[in-house]
Amino acid sequence: MKVKNILISQNAPVDFAKSPYAELTKKYSVNIDFYKFFKFEAISSAEFRQSKVNILNHTAIIFSSQVAIDYFFQLAQDMRIEIPETMKYFCPTENIAHYLQRYIQFRKRKIFFPKNNTPAGIFELFSKNTELSYLIPCSSESQGSKYAEYFEENGISYSNAVVFKSIPAEVSNDIDITKYDMLVFFSPVGVQSLKKNFPFFKQNENIAIGALGAAVTQALEMEGFTVNVKAPTKEAPSITSAIDLFLKDNATKRR
């Protein structure tokens, strides 16, 4: 198997030149294209009510992305819910925290984010605020899983609040799927999108498939695909490091 063209089924990094993907193109002379295989759609007020989650029963909200912020406040507006001044907000990065200013007055709220922007930093903040009841606005896929295990292990009150969902995007007119030697997926919805957009696509011995996460690997294998590149693993904690390891033996060129 010789890999020259790679399809990444999500948006390109904001600064591609500084990303690990740019390093891969230089190191192995591969071409990497980015196409988002999914899109987001709001959860309706009626759908949200069925979840039985009461937003106002919580004293803190965790926002992991700008998308979650947008859909949460859209839902709150649709449901005519006024978020109290006493609500606290937790964000994994400073950029996400500052994005909140689109919806709230920054100076009047208590907004927390780790100063060093490290993944461990947000959990340190949680450890200092164990008395709070957390609400986690999330997608129908993620279900707040990043924090759920920590909260359960430490007896911290929390609820997941599905405020948006991922659905397959229409990409069949934009992509020549036969061009690629490797396809990389990041969500089960991306796998659904592959089947919907390219129903006749078949993996052969010259096509590698990569997956980030166990759920994506399972979705691909259930569709009959062989997953050649998996992350995270002990050897490859990220999908780019997993691709790097695979390309060492399977790239057309190596520098």
Short mmCIF file of the C-alpha atoms (twelve columns), coordinates in Angstrom:
data_MODEL
# 
_entry.id   MODEL 
# 
loop_
_atom_site.group_PDB 
_atom_site.id 
_atom_site.type_symbol 
_atom_site.label_atom_id 
_atom_site.label_alt_id 
_atom_site.label_comp_id 
_atom_site.label_asym_id 
_atom_site.label_seq_id 
_atom_site.Cartn_x 
_atom_site.Cartn_y 
_atom_site.Cartn_z 
_atom_site.pdbx_PDB_model_num 
ATOM 1   C CA . MET A 1   0.000   0.000  0.000  1 
ATOM 2   C CA . LYS A 2   1.393   3.378  -1.026 1 
ATOM 3   C CA . VAL A 3   -0.289  6.520  0.258  1 
ATOM 4   C CA . LYS A 4   -0.100  9.775  -1.677 1 
ATOM 5   C CA . ASN A 5   -3.501  11.448 -1.226 1 
ATOM 6   C CA . ILE A 6   -5.245  11.664 2.162  1 
ATOM 7   C CA . LEU A 7   -8.800  12.812 2.847  1 
ATOM 8   C CA . ILE A 8   -9.498  14.231 6.317  1 
ATOM 9   C CA . SER A 9   -13.255 14.296 6.927  1 
ATOM 10  C CA . GLN A 10  -13.377 17.557 8.873  1 
ATOM 11  C CA . ASN A 11  -12.436 21.208 8.450  1 
ATOM 12  C CA . ALA A 12  -8.826  22.209 7.962  1 
ATOM 13  C CA . PRO A 13  -6.984  23.652 10.975 1 
ATOM 14  C CA . VAL A 14  -7.249  27.423 11.291 1 
ATOM 15  C CA . ASP A 15  -3.485  27.727 10.843 1 
ATOM 16  C CA . PHE A 16  -2.591  24.763 8.665  1 
ATOM 17  C CA . ALA A 17  1.067   25.763 8.334  1 
ATOM 18  C CA . LYS A 18  1.573   25.331 12.091 1 
ATOM 19  C CA . SER A 19  -0.443  22.135 12.383 1 
ATOM 20  C CA . PRO A 20  0.834   18.535 12.583 1 
ATOM 21  C CA . TYR A 21  -0.806  17.942 9.185  1 
ATOM 22  C CA . ALA A 22  1.594   20.397 7.574  1 
ATOM 23  C CA . GLU A 23  4.494   18.445 9.033  1 
ATOM 24  C CA . LEU A 24  3.127   15.253 7.491  1 
ATOM 25  C CA . THR A 25  2.938   16.836 4.026  1 
ATOM 26  C CA . LYS A 26  6.561   17.929 4.279  1 
ATOM 27  C CA . LYS A 27  7.864   14.718 5.818  1 
ATOM 28  C CA . TYR A 28  6.190   12.299 3.413  1 
ATOM 29  C CA . SER A 29  5.326   14.442 0.350  1 
ATOM 30  C CA . VAL A 30  1.646   13.564 0.702  1 
ATOM 31  C CA . ASN A 31  -1.338  15.651 -0.317 1 
ATOM 32  C CA . ILE A 32  -3.949  16.241 2.400  1 
ATOM 33  C CA . ASP A 33  -7.434  17.536 1.626  1 
ATOM 34  C CA . PHE A 34  -10.044 18.543 4.209  1 
ATOM 35  C CA . TYR A 35  -13.792 18.151 3.701  1 
ATOM 36  C CA . LYS A 36  -16.277 18.339 6.543  1 
ATOM 37  C CA . PHE A 37  -18.486 15.247 6.244  1 
ATOM 38  C CA . PHE A 38  -21.082 16.451 8.743  1 
ATOM 39  C CA . LYS A 39  -22.991 19.558 9.730  1 
ATOM 40  C CA . PHE A 40  -24.731 20.724 12.877 1 
ATOM 41  C CA . GLU A 41  -28.437 21.116 13.439 1 
ATOM 42  C CA . ALA A 42  -30.234 22.611 16.424 1 
ATOM 43  C CA . ILE A 43  -32.302 20.525 18.816 1 
ATOM 44  C CA . SER A 44  -35.871 21.843 18.921 1 
ATOM 45  C CA . SER A 45  -37.486 23.028 22.133 1 
ATOM 46  C CA . ALA A 46  -39.835 20.049 22.015 1 
ATOM 47  C CA . GLU A 47  -36.937 17.613 21.646 1 
ATOM 48  C CA . PHE A 48  -35.085 19.231 24.527 1 
ATOM 49  C CA . ARG A 49  -38.110 19.048 26.825 1 
ATOM 50  C CA . GLN A 50  -38.269 15.312 26.236 1 
ATOM 51  C CA . SER A 51  -34.838 14.993 27.863 1 
ATOM 52  C CA . LYS A 52  -36.317 16.224 31.174 1 
ATOM 53  C CA . VAL A 53  -33.236 18.397 31.786 1 
ATOM 54  C CA . ASN A 54  -33.995 21.591 33.698 1 
ATOM 55  C CA . ILE A 55  -31.379 24.209 32.886 1 
ATOM 56  C CA . LEU A 56  -32.210 26.345 35.916 1 
ATOM 57  C CA . ASN A 57  -31.587 23.446 38.318 1 
ATOM 58  C CA . HIS A 58  -27.864 23.916 37.696 1 
ATOM 59  C CA . THR A 59  -25.413 26.440 39.102 1 
ATOM 60  C CA . ALA A 60  -22.665 26.129 36.483 1 
ATOM 61  C CA . ILE A 61  -22.370 25.499 32.746 1 
ATOM 62  C CA . ILE A 62  -19.434 23.925 30.898 1 
ATOM 63  C CA . PHE A 63  -18.848 25.076 27.330 1 
ATOM 64  C CA . SER A 64  -16.346 22.975 25.354 1 
ATOM 65  C CA . SER A 65  -16.766 24.785 22.042 1 
ATOM 66  C CA . GLN A 66  -18.111 27.911 20.395 1 
ATOM 67  C CA . VAL A 67  -20.685 25.728 18.640 1 
ATOM 68  C CA . ALA A 68  -22.070 24.574 21.992 1 
ATOM 69  C CA . ILE A 69  -22.316 28.192 23.137 1 
ATOM 70  C CA . ASP A 70  -24.258 29.252 20.034 1 
ATOM 71  C CA . TYR A 71  -26.763 26.423 20.182 1 
ATOM 72  C CA . PHE A 72  -27.251 26.640 23.952 1 
ATOM 73  C CA . PHE A 73  -28.169 30.320 23.965 1 
ATOM 74  C CA . GLN A 74  -30.320 29.858 20.871 1 
ATOM 75  C CA . LEU A 75  -32.234 27.127 22.703 1 
ATOM 76  C CA . ALA A 76  -32.536 29.212 25.874 1 
ATOM 77  C CA . GLN A 77  -33.966 32.074 23.822 1 
ATOM 78  C CA . ASP A 78  -36.420 29.775 22.038 1 
ATOM 79  C CA . MET A 79  -37.584 28.424 25.390 1 
ATOM 80  C CA . ARG A 80  -37.655 31.913 26.933 1 
ATOM 81  C CA . ILE A 81  -35.302 30.867 29.706 1 
ATOM 82  C CA . GLU A 82  -33.457 33.699 31.409 1 
ATOM 83  C CA . ILE A 83  -30.085 32.543 32.686 1 
ATOM 84  C CA . PRO A 84  -29.539 33.949 36.217 1 
ATOM 85  C CA . GLU A 85  -26.743 36.385 37.023 1 
ATOM 86  C CA . THR A 86  -25.402 33.888 39.572 1 
ATOM 87  C CA . MET A 87  -24.614 31.235 36.930 1 
ATOM 88  C CA . LYS A 88  -20.949 30.257 36.667 1 
ATOM 89  C CA . TYR A 89  -19.241 29.246 33.431 1 
ATOM 90  C CA . PHE A 90  -16.308 26.901 32.825 1 
ATOM 91  C CA . CYS A 91  -14.368 26.710 29.549 1 
ATOM 92  C CA . PRO A 92  -11.311 24.615 28.610 1 
ATOM 93  C CA . THR A 93  -9.612  27.536 26.812 1 
ATOM 94  C CA . GLU A 94  -9.438  31.301 27.070 1 
ATOM 95  C CA . ASN A 95  -10.671 31.709 23.486 1 
ATOM 96  C CA . ILE A 96  -13.909 29.879 24.261 1 
ATOM 97  C CA . ALA A 97  -14.328 31.915 27.437 1 
ATOM 98  C CA . HIS A 98  -13.994 35.194 25.540 1 
ATOM 99  C CA . TYR A 99  -16.472 33.977 22.917 1 
ATOM 100 C CA . LEU A 100 -19.085 34.030 25.681 1 
ATOM 101 C CA . GLN A 101 -19.045 37.830 25.478 1 
ATOM 102 C CA . ARG A 102 -21.336 37.514 22.470 1 
ATOM 103 C CA . TYR A 103 -24.086 36.423 24.837 1 
ATOM 104 C CA . ILE A 104 -23.282 37.670 28.322 1 
ATOM 105 C CA . GLN A 105 -21.579 40.661 29.904 1 
ATOM 106 C CA . PHE A 106 -18.177 39.319 30.801 1 
ATOM 107 C CA . ARG A 107 -17.670 41.524 33.862 1 
ATOM 108 C CA . LYS A 108 -20.909 40.524 35.527 1 
ATOM 109 C CA . ARG A 109 -20.442 36.769 35.351 1 
ATOM 110 C CA . LYS A 110 -18.010 34.375 36.908 1 
ATOM 111 C CA . ILE A 111 -16.156 32.726 34.059 1 
ATOM 112 C CA . PHE A 112 -13.416 30.184 34.691 1 
ATOM 113 C CA . PHE A 113 -10.771 28.847 32.312 1 
ATOM 114 C CA . PRO A 114 -7.320  27.309 32.894 1 
ATOM 115 C CA . LYS A 115 -4.587  29.905 32.564 1 
ATOM 116 C CA . ASN A 116 -2.232  27.443 30.875 1 
ATOM 117 C CA . ASN A 117 -4.855  26.117 28.388 1 
ATOM 118 C CA . THR A 118 -3.877  22.517 29.169 1 
ATOM 119 C CA . PRO A 119 -6.458  19.675 29.219 1 
ATOM 120 C CA . ALA A 120 -5.678  19.003 32.886 1 
ATOM 121 C CA . GLY A 121 -6.335  22.614 33.804 1 
ATOM 122 C CA . ILE A 122 -10.113 22.437 33.510 1 
ATOM 123 C CA . PHE A 123 -10.253 19.437 35.853 1 
ATOM 124 C CA . GLU A 124 -8.244  21.368 38.435 1 
ATOM 125 C CA . LEU A 125 -10.926 24.058 38.298 1 
ATOM 126 C CA . PHE A 126 -13.628 21.447 38.825 1 
ATOM 127 C CA . SER A 127 -11.772 20.120 41.869 1 
ATOM 128 C CA . LYS A 128 -11.986 23.568 43.444 1 
ATOM 129 C CA . ASN A 129 -15.708 23.863 42.758 1 
ATOM 130 C CA . THR A 130 -17.129 20.470 43.671 1 
ATOM 131 C CA . GLU A 131 -20.211 21.963 45.324 1 
ATOM 132 C CA . LEU A 132 -21.630 23.182 42.019 1 
ATOM 133 C CA . SER A 133 -24.193 21.376 39.877 1 
ATOM 134 C CA . TYR A 134 -22.850 21.365 36.317 1 
ATOM 135 C CA . LEU A 135 -24.736 21.469 33.030 1 
ATOM 136 C CA . ILE A 136 -22.849 20.273 29.931 1 
ATOM 137 C CA . PRO A 137 -24.341 21.508 26.631 1 
ATOM 138 C CA . CYS A 138 -23.205 18.999 24.029 1 
ATOM 139 C CA . SER A 139 -24.013 17.231 20.778 1 
ATOM 140 C CA . SER A 140 -26.081 14.083 20.454 1 
ATOM 141 C CA . GLU A 141 -22.843 12.207 19.768 1 
ATOM 142 C CA . SER A 142 -20.557 13.434 22.512 1 
ATOM 143 C CA . GLN A 143 -23.077 13.387 25.397 1 
ATOM 144 C CA . GLY A 144 -20.539 15.258 27.534 1 
ATOM 145 C CA . SER A 145 -18.411 12.120 27.803 1 
ATOM 146 C CA . LYS A 146 -15.179 14.102 28.243 1 
ATOM 147 C CA . TYR A 147 -16.184 15.128 31.774 1 
ATOM 148 C CA . ALA A 148 -18.762 12.527 32.827 1 
ATOM 149 C CA . GLU A 149 -16.261 9.970  34.114 1 
ATOM 150 C CA . TYR A 150 -14.472 12.556 36.243 1 
ATOM 151 C CA . PHE A 151 -17.699 13.845 37.775 1 
ATOM 152 C CA . GLU A 152 -18.972 10.370 38.542 1 
ATOM 153 C CA . GLU A 153 -15.703 9.308  40.144 1 
ATOM 154 C CA . ASN A 154 -15.677 12.412 42.341 1 
ATOM 155 C CA . GLY A 155 -19.368 12.505 43.222 1 
ATOM 156 C CA . ILE A 156 -19.985 15.827 41.488 1 
ATOM 157 C CA . SER A 157 -23.513 16.635 40.312 1 
ATOM 158 C CA . TYR A 158 -23.897 17.108 36.558 1 
ATOM 159 C CA . SER A 159 -26.318 16.727 33.642 1 
ATOM 160 C CA . ASN A 160 -25.729 16.425 29.924 1 
ATOM 161 C CA . ALA A 161 -27.843 18.766 27.815 1 
ATOM 162 C CA . VAL A 162 -28.003 17.813 24.145 1 
ATOM 163 C CA . VAL A 163 -28.499 21.152 22.367 1 
ATOM 164 C CA . PHE A 164 -27.408 20.222 18.846 1 
ATOM 165 C CA . LYS A 165 -26.871 17.173 16.693 1 
ATOM 166 C CA . SER A 166 -24.534 16.154 13.907 1 
ATOM 167 C CA . ILE A 167 -26.010 15.023 10.602 1 
ATOM 168 C CA . PRO A 168 -24.362 13.915 7.330  1 
ATOM 169 C CA . ALA A 169 -23.430 16.737 4.966  1 
ATOM 170 C CA . GLU A 170 -23.871 16.675 1.189  1 
ATOM 171 C CA . VAL A 171 -20.325 16.361 -0.180 1 
ATOM 172 C CA . SER A 172 -20.687 13.984 -3.131 1 
ATOM 173 C CA . ASN A 173 -20.460 16.805 -5.672 1 
ATOM 174 C CA . ASP A 174 -17.296 18.238 -4.117 1 
ATOM 175 C CA . ILE A 175 -15.163 15.139 -3.740 1 
ATOM 176 C CA . ASP A 176 -13.686 12.583 -6.103 1 
ATOM 177 C CA . ILE A 177 -13.534 9.762  -3.576 1 
ATOM 178 C CA . THR A 178 -11.570 7.538  -5.966 1 
ATOM 179 C CA . LYS A 179 -8.620  9.936  -5.749 1 
ATOM 180 C CA . TYR A 180 -7.687  9.034  -2.181 1 
ATOM 181 C CA . ASP A 181 -5.442  6.325  -0.778 1 
ATOM 182 C CA . MET A 182 -6.423  7.106  2.824  1 
ATOM 183 C CA . LEU A 183 -9.666  8.308  4.429  1 
ATOM 184 C CA . VAL A 184 -9.730  9.483  8.049  1 
ATOM 185 C CA . PHE A 185 -12.883 9.735  10.177 1 
ATOM 186 C CA . PHE A 186 -13.646 11.492 13.450 1 
ATOM 187 C CA . SER A 187 -17.248 10.596 14.250 1 
ATOM 188 C CA . PRO A 188 -19.823 7.897  13.491 1 
ATOM 189 C CA . VAL A 189 -21.782 10.551 11.587 1 
ATOM 190 C CA . GLY A 190 -18.807 10.923 9.265  1 
ATOM 191 C CA . VAL A 191 -19.074 7.208  8.521  1 
ATOM 192 C CA . GLN A 192 -22.798 7.605  7.855  1 
ATOM 193 C CA . SER A 193 -21.976 10.463 5.508  1 
ATOM 194 C CA . LEU A 194 -19.526 8.292  3.571  1 
ATOM 195 C CA . LYS A 195 -22.221 5.671  3.038  1 
ATOM 196 C CA . LYS A 196 -24.845 8.262  2.105  1 
ATOM 197 C CA . ASN A 197 -22.686 10.264 -0.301 1 
ATOM 198 C CA . PHE A 198 -20.736 7.379  -1.825 1 
ATOM 199 C CA . PRO A 199 -22.962 4.277  -1.555 1 
ATOM 200 C CA . PHE A 200 -20.842 2.348  -4.038 1 
ATOM 201 C CA . PHE A 201 -17.518 3.059  -2.331 1 
ATOM 202 C CA . LYS A 202 -15.532 -0.092 -1.621 1 
ATOM 203 C CA . GLN A 203 -12.306 -0.359 0.311  1 
ATOM 204 C CA . ASN A 204 -9.615  -2.398 -1.411 1 
ATOM 205 C CA . GLU A 205 -6.072  -3.368 -0.504 1 
ATOM 206 C CA . ASN A 206 -4.786  -0.012 -1.767 1 
ATOM 207 C CA . ILE A 207 -7.023  2.135  0.449  1 
ATOM 208 C CA . ALA A 208 -6.265  2.761  4.127  1 
ATOM 209 C CA . ILE A 209 -8.861  3.986  6.602  1 
ATOM 210 C CA . GLY A 210 -8.151  5.835  9.834  1 
ATOM 211 C CA . ALA A 211 -10.358 6.411  12.880 1 
ATOM 212 C CA . LEU A 212 -10.169 8.616  15.944 1 
ATOM 213 C CA . GLY A 213 -11.880 6.949  18.867 1 
ATOM 214 C CA . ALA A 214 -13.408 3.578  19.634 1 
ATOM 215 C CA . ALA A 215 -16.915 4.604  18.546 1 
ATOM 216 C CA . VAL A 216 -15.669 5.584  15.084 1 
ATOM 217 C CA . THR A 217 -13.671 2.374  14.750 1 
ATOM 218 C CA . GLN A 218 -16.754 0.365  15.681 1 
ATOM 219 C CA . ALA A 219 -18.942 2.272  13.197 1 
ATOM 220 C CA . LEU A 220 -16.465 1.604  10.375 1 
ATOM 221 C CA . GLU A 221 -16.061 -2.072 11.209 1 
ATOM 222 C CA . MET A 222 -19.833 -2.535 11.385 1 
ATOM 223 C CA . GLU A 223 -19.972 -1.255 7.807  1 
ATOM 224 C CA . GLY A 224 -17.395 -3.848 6.790  1 
ATOM 225 C CA . PHE A 225 -14.349 -1.579 6.572  1 
ATOM 226 C CA . THR A 226 -10.878 -2.454 7.808  1 
ATOM 227 C CA . VAL A 227 -9.408  0.231  10.064 1 
ATOM 228 C CA . ASN A 228 -5.689  0.513  9.371  1 
ATOM 229 C CA . VAL A 229 -4.939  3.592  11.479 1 
ATOM 230 C CA . LYS A 230 -6.328  3.944  15.007 1 
ATOM 231 C CA . ALA A 231 -5.986  6.604  17.695 1 
ATOM 232 C CA . PRO A 232 -5.625  7.184  20.516 1 
ATOM 233 C CA . THR A 233 -3.249  4.373  21.448 1 
ATOM 234 C CA . LYS A 234 -0.214  4.157  23.706 1 
ATOM 235 C CA . GLU A 235 2.048   4.594  20.692 1 
ATOM 236 C CA . ALA A 236 -0.134  7.209  18.989 1 
ATOM 237 C CA . PRO A 237 -2.091  9.486  21.338 1 
ATOM 238 C CA . SER A 238 -3.345  11.639 18.443 1 
ATOM 239 C CA . ILE A 239 -4.657  10.848 14.980 1 
ATOM 240 C CA . THR A 240 -1.787  12.749 13.339 1 
ATOM 241 C CA . SER A 241 0.795   10.702 15.251 1 
ATOM 242 C CA . ALA A 242 -1.041  7.522  14.196 1 
ATOM 243 C CA . ILE A 243 -0.976  8.653  10.547 1 
ATOM 244 C CA . ASP A 244 2.721   9.440  10.927 1 
ATOM 245 C CA . LEU A 245 3.476   5.915  12.131 1 
ATOM 246 C CA . PHE A 246 1.497   4.434  9.258  1 
ATOM 247 C CA . LEU A 247 3.166   6.608  6.630  1 
ATOM 248 C CA . LYS A 248 6.623   5.518  7.727  1 
ATOM 249 C CA . ASP A 249 5.930   2.243  5.944  1 
ATOM 250 C CA . ASN A 250 3.302   3.269  3.430  1 
ATOM 251 C CA . ALA A 251 4.072   6.708  2.006  1 
ATOM 252 C CA . THR A 252 5.191   6.983  -1.627 1 
ATOM 253 C CA . LYS A 253 8.062   9.219  -0.573 1 
ATOM 254 C CA . ARG A 254 9.887   9.924  2.673  1 
ATOM 255 C CA . ARG A 255 12.237  12.780 3.411  1 
# 
